[in-house]
Short mmCIF file of C-alpha atoms in Angstrom, two decimals:
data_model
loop_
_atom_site.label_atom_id
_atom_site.label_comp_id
_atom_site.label_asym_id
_atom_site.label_seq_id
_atom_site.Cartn_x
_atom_site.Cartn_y
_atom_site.Cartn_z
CA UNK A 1 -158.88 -10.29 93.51
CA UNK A 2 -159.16 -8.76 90.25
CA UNK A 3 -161.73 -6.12 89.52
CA UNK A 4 -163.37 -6.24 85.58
CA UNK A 5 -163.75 -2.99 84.07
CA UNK A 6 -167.42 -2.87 84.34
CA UNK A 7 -167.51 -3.57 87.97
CA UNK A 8 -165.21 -0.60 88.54
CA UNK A 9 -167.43 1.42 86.86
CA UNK A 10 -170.32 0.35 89.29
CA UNK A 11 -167.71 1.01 92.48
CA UNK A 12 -167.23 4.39 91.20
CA UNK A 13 -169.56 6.78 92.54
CA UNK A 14 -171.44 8.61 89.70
CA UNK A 15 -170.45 12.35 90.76
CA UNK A 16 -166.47 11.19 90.06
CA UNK A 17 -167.28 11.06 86.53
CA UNK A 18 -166.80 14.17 83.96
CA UNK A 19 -170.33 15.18 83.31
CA UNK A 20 -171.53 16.38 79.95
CA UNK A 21 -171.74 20.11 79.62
CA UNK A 22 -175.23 21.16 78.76
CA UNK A 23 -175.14 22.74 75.01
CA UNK A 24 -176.66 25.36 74.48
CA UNK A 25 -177.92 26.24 70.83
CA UNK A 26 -177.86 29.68 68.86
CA UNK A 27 -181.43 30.39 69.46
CA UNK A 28 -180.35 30.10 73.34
CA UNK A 29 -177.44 32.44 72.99
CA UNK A 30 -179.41 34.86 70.83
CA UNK A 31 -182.35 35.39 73.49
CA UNK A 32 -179.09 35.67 75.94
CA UNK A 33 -177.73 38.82 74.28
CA UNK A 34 -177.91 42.26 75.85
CA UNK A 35 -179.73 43.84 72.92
CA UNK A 36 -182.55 41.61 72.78
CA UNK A 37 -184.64 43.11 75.51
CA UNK A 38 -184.28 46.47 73.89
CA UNK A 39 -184.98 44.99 70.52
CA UNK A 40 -188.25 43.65 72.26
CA UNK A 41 -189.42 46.27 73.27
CA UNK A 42 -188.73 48.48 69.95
CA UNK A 43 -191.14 45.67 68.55
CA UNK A 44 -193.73 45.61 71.31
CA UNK A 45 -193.68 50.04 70.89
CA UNK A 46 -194.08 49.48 67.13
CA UNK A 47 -196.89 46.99 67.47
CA UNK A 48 -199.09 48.54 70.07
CA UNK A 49 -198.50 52.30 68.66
CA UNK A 50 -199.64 50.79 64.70
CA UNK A 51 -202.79 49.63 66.80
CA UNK A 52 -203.75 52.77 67.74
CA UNK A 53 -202.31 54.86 64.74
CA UNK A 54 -202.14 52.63 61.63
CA UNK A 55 -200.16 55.76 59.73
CA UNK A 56 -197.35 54.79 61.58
CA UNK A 57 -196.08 51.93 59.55
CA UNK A 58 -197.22 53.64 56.72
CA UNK A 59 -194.55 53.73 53.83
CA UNK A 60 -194.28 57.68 54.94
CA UNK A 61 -194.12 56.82 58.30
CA UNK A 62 -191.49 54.02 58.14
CA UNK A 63 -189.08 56.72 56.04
CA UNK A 64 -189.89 59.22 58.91
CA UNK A 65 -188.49 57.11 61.59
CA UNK A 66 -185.39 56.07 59.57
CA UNK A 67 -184.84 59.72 58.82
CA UNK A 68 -185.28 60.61 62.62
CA UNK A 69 -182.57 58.34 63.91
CA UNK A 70 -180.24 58.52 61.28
CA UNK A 71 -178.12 61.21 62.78
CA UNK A 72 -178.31 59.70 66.67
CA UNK A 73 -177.59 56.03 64.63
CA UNK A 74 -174.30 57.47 64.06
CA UNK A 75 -173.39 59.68 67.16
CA UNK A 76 -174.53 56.78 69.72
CA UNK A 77 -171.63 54.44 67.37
CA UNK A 78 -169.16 56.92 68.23
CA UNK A 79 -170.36 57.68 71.82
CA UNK A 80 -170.22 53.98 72.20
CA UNK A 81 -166.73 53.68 71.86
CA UNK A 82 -165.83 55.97 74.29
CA UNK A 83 -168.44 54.66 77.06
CA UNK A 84 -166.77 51.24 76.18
CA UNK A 85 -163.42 52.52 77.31
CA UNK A 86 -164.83 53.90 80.62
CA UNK A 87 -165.67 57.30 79.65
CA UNK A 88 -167.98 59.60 78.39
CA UNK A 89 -168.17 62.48 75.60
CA UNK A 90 -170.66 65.39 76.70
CA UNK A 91 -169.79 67.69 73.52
CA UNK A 92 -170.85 65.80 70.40
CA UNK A 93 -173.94 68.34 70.40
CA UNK A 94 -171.62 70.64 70.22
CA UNK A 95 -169.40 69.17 67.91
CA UNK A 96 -172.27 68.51 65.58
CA UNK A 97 -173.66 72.05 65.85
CA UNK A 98 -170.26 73.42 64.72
CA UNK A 99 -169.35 71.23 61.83
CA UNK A 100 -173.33 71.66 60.47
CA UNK A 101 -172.53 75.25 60.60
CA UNK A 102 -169.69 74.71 58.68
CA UNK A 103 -171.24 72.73 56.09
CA UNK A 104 -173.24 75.53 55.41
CA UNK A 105 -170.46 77.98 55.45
CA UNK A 106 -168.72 76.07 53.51
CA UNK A 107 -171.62 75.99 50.54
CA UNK A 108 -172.09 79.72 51.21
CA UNK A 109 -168.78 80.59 50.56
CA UNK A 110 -167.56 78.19 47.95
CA UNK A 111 -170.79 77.04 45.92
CA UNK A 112 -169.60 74.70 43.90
CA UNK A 113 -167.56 73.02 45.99
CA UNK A 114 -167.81 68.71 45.56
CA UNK A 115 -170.40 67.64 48.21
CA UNK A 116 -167.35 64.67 48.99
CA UNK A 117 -165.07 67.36 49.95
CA UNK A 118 -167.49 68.59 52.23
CA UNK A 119 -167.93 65.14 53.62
CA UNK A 120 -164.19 64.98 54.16
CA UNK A 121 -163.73 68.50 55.15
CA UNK A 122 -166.76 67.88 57.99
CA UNK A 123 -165.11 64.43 59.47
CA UNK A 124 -161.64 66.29 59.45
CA UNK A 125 -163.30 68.96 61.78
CA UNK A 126 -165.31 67.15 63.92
CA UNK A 127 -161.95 64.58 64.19
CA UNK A 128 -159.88 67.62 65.12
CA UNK A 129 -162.17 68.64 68.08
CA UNK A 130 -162.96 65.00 69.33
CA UNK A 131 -159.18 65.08 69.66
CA UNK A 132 -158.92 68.01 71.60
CA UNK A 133 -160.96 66.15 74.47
CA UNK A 134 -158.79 62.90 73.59
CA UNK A 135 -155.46 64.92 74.68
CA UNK A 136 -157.44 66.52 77.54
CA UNK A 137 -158.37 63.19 79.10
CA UNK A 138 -155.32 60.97 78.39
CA UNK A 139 -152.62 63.05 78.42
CA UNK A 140 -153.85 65.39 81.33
CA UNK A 141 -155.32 62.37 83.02
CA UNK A 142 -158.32 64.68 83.62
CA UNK A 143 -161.87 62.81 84.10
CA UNK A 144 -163.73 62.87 80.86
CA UNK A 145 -166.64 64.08 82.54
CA UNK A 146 -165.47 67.26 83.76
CA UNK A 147 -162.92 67.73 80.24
CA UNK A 148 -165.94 67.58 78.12
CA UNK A 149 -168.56 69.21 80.17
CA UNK A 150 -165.99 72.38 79.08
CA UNK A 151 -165.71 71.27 75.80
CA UNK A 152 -169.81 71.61 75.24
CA UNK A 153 -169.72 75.11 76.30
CA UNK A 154 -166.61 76.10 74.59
CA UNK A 155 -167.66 74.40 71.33
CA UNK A 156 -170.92 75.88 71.68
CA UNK A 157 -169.56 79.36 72.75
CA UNK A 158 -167.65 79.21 69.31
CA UNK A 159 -170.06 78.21 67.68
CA UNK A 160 -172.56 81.39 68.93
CA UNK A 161 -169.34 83.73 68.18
CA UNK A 162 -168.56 82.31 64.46
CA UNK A 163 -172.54 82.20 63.63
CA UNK A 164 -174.24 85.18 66.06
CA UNK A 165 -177.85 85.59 63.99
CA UNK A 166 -176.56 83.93 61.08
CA UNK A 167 -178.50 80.64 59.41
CA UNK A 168 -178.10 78.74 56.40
CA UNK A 169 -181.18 77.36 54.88
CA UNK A 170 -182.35 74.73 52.71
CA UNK A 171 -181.91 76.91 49.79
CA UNK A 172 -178.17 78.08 50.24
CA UNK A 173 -177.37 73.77 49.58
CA UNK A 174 -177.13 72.16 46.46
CA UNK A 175 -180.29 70.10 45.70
CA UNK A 176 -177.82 67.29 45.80
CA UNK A 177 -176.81 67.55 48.92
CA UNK A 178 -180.39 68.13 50.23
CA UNK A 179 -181.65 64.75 47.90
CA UNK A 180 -179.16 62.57 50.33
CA UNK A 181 -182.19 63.29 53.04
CA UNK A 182 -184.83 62.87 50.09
CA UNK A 183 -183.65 60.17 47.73
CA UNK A 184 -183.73 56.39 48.42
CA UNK A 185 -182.22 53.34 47.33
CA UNK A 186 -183.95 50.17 47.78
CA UNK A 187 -186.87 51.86 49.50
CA UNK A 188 -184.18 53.07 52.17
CA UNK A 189 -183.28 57.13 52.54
CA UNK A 190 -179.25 57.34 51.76
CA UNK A 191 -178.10 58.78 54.74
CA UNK A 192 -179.95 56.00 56.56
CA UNK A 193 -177.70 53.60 54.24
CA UNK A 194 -174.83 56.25 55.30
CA UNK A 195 -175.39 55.19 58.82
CA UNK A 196 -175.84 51.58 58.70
CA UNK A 197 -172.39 51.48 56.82
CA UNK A 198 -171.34 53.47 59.69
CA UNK A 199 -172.47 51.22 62.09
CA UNK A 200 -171.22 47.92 60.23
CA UNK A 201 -167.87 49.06 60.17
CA UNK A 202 -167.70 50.76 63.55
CA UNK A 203 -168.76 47.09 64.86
CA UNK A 204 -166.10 45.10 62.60
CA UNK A 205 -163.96 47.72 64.17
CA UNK A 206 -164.67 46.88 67.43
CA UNK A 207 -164.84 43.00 67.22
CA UNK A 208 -162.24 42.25 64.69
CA UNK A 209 -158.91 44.32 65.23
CA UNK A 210 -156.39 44.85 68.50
CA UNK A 211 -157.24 48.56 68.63
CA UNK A 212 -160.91 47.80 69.01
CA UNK A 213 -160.63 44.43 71.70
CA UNK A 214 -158.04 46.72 73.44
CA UNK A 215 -160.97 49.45 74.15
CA UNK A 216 -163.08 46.53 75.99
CA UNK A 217 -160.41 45.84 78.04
CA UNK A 218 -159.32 49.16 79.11
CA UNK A 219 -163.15 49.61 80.36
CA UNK A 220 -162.93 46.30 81.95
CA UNK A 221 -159.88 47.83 84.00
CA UNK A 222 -157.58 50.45 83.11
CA UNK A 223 -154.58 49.29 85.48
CA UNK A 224 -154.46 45.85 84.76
CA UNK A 225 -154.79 46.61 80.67
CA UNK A 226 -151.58 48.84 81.81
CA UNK A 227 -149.98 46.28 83.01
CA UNK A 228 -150.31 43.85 80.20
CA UNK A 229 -148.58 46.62 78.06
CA UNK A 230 -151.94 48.53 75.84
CA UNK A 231 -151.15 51.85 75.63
CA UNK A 232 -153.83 53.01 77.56
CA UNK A 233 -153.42 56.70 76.56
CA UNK A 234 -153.77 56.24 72.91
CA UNK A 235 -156.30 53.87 72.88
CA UNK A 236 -158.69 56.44 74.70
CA UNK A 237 -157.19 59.01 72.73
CA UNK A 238 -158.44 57.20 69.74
CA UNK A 239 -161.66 56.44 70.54
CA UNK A 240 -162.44 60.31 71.23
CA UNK A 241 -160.89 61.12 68.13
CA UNK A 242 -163.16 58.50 66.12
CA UNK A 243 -166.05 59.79 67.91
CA UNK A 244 -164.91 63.81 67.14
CA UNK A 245 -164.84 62.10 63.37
CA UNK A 246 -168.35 60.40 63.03
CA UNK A 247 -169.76 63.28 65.02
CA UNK A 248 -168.53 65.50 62.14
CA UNK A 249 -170.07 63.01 59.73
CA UNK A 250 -173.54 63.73 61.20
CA UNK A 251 -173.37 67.38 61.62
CA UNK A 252 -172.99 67.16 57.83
CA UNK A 253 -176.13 65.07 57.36
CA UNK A 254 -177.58 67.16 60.04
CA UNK A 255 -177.38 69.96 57.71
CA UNK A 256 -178.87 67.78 54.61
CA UNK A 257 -181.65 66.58 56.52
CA UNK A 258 -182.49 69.80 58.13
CA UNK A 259 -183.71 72.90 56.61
CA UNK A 260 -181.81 75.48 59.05
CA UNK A 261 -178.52 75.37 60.91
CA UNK A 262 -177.02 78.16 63.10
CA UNK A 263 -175.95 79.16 66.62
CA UNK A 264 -178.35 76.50 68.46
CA UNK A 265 -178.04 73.54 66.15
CA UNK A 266 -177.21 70.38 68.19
CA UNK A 267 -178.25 71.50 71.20
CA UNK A 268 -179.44 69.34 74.16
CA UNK A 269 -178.48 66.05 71.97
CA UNK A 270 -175.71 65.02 74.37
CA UNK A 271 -177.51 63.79 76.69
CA UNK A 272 -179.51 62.14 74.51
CA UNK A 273 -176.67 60.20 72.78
CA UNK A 274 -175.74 59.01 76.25
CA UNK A 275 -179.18 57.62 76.61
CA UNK A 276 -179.15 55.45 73.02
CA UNK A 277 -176.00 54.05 74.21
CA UNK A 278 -176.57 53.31 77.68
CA UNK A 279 -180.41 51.95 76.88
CA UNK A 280 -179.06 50.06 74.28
CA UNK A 281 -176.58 48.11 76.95
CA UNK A 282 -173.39 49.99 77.01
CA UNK A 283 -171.99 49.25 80.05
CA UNK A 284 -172.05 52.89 81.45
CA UNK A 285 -169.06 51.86 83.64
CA UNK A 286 -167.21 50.45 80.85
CA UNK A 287 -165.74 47.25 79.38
CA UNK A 288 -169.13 45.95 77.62
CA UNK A 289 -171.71 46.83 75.08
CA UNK A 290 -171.98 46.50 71.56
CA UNK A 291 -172.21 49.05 68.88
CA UNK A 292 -175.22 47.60 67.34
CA UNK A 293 -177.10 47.55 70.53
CA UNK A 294 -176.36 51.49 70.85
CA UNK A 295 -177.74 51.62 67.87
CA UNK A 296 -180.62 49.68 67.99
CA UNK A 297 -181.06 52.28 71.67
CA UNK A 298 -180.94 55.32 69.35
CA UNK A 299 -183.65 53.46 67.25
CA UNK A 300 -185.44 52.95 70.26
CA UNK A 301 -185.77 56.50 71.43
CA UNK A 302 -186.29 57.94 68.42
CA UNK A 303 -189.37 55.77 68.17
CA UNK A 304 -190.34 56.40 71.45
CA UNK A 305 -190.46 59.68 70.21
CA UNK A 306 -192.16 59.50 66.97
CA UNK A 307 -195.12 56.87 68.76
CA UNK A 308 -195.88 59.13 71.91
CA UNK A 309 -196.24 62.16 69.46
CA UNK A 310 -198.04 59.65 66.66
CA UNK A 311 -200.44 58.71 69.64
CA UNK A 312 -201.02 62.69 71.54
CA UNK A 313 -199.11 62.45 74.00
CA UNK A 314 -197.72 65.37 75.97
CA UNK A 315 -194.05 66.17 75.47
CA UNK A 316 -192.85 65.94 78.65
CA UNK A 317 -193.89 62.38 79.12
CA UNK A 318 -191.42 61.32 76.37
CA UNK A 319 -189.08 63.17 78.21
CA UNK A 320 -189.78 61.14 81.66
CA UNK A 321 -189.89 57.82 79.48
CA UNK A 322 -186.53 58.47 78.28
CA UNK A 323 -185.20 59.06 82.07
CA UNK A 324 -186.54 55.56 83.35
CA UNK A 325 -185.12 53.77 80.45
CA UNK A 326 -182.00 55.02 81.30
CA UNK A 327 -182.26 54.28 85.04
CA UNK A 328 -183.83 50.93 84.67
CA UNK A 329 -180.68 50.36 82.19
CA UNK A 330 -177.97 51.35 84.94
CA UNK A 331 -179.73 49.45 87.34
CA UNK A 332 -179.98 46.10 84.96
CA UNK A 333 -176.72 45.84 84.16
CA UNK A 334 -175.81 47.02 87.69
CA UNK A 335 -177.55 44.06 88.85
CA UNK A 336 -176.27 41.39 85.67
CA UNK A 337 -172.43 42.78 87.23
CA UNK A 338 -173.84 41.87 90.66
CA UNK A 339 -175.08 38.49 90.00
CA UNK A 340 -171.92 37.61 87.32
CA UNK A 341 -169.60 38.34 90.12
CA UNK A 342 -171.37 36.15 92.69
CA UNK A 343 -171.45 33.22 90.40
CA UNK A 344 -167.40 33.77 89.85
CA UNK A 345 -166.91 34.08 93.61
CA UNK A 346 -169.13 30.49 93.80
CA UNK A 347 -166.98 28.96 90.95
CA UNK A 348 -163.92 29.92 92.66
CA UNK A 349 -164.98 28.48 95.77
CA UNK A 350 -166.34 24.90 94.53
CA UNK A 351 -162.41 24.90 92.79
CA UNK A 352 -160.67 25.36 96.40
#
């Protein structure tokens, strides 16, 4: 007996047939992105701290929180790369201390010297000691942890030793180089610019060239990105180095924007850094993240910052505030690695 086409279709049972995948629009895969609960609650902060304290979104008060995280903007960039590739940089205080000491040795002992050779001169430096932990870790296949835990206190130790009671003020600078802190351009300060260039390209970086996907998958696992024949070693070397570099870049800003810098500058930011990063959904173990989520995290700690002191309250709540964000961010993403693996393991199985 012959069998039309539509009564085959009815004889075939409806769970045979290929099923339409949902689709899912941009404004779905937007609200799925790792940044935007952090970019909520930057929002929500803003919003409930102008209630309180309308100064804060005052024109002032807008420049002061640009200003603030311009100099953690850049550092969490770098530190992001190096998270990304499964480790971690504990000396960029350190680093940043000793190249802002150099800017202003640098002015002190060669006035007119062109502030863009001091821009140079300061990434060259900061390049040359983010490479010294680069060697450490990939070529002495030391942890990163422990290599630049020594790094902070040898940087800083040479840094007390080169400055001792010494510190360069506002007024040893060219007004020039102090206006980058001062001046704006379209209503924005231009080291803020500085740092949003930063971040642009450190992201086109990251997304658009083999150097930059190769860093994802070395954090995603170091052995297997072995295997498929990245070189492993220079990679990591190469994001410490780029980190060293933009951490030199904002230990010159750090010493337009501030009025001092000596034997303590940088101090204590490490940790800090860490934080933007991680908060801003860095994979602390590696292989994700996105540079403009870390930071958007730096943004969002600074402004913790500038609201909690806007609204009175005591320093070491901000402190405290800072350390949940950080653990609530491990344990999120702990838990997103959790769930993505069980839903793998489930795929896998339903394909058996």
């Amino acid at each position: 007996m012959k069998i039309t086409e539509s009564a085959q279709d009815v004889m075939t049972p409806q769970s045979a047939q290929p099923q339409p995948r949902p689709q899912h629009g941009w404004v779905s895969r937007l609200l799925h992105q790792r940044e935007m609960p952090v970019i909520a609650a930057l929002i929500l902060l803003v919003v409930v701290t102008s209630a309180i304290n309308p100064l804060f979104l005052s024109a002032q008060g807008i420049k002061d929180l640009m200003l603030n995280a311009t100099i953690m903007v850049i550092l969490a960039a770098g530190q992001a790369m190096v998270i990304i590739t499964r480790n971690v940089d504990l000396s960029v205080g350190s680093m940043l201390g000793l190249v802002a000491f150099g800017t202003g040795s640098l002015f002190h002992l060669a006035p007119g010297v062109p502030i863009p050779l001091v821009f140079l001169a300061g990434v060259i430096f900061g390049a040359v000691l983010g490479a010294v932990n680069g060697i450490l870790t990939s070529v002495a296949k030391v942890p990163s942890l422990v290599i630049t835990l020594g790094t902070l206190y040898v940087f800083r130790g040479l840094n007390n030793a080169w400055a001792g009671g010494t510190q360069y003020f506002a007024g040893d600078r060219p007004a020039e180089f102090g206006g980058l802190s001062v001046d704006t351009f379209l209503g924005m300060p231009i080291i803020t610019l500085i740092a949003i260039v930063v971040v642009v390209i450190v992201a086109l970086f990251m997304g658009g060239t083999r150097p930059g996907r190769d860093f994802y998958a070395i954090g995603s696992d170091p052995d297997a990105a072995l295997l498929f024949g990245i070189p492993v070693a220079r990679r990591v070397l190469l994001a410490f180095l780029a980190n060293g570099a933009l951490a030199g870049l904002a230990g010159v800003l750090y010493a337009s924007r501030f009025n001092a810098v000596g034997a303590t500058t940088g101090t204590g930011l490490e940790l800090d850094i860490v934080a933007a990063a991680v908060v801003g959904g860095v994979a602390i173990f590696g292989g994700s993240g996105t540079i403009a989520g870390a930071a958007i995290g730096a943004l969002l700690l600074n402004t913790i910052t500038s609201s909690l002191t806007a609204v009175r309250v005591d320093k070491f709540w901000q402190q405290a505030i800072v350390g949940i964000l950080i653990i609530a961010a491990i344990l999120i993403d702990r838990l997103a690695a959790m769930r993505r693996a069980k839903v793998l393991r489930e795929t896998e199985g339903r394909h058996v």
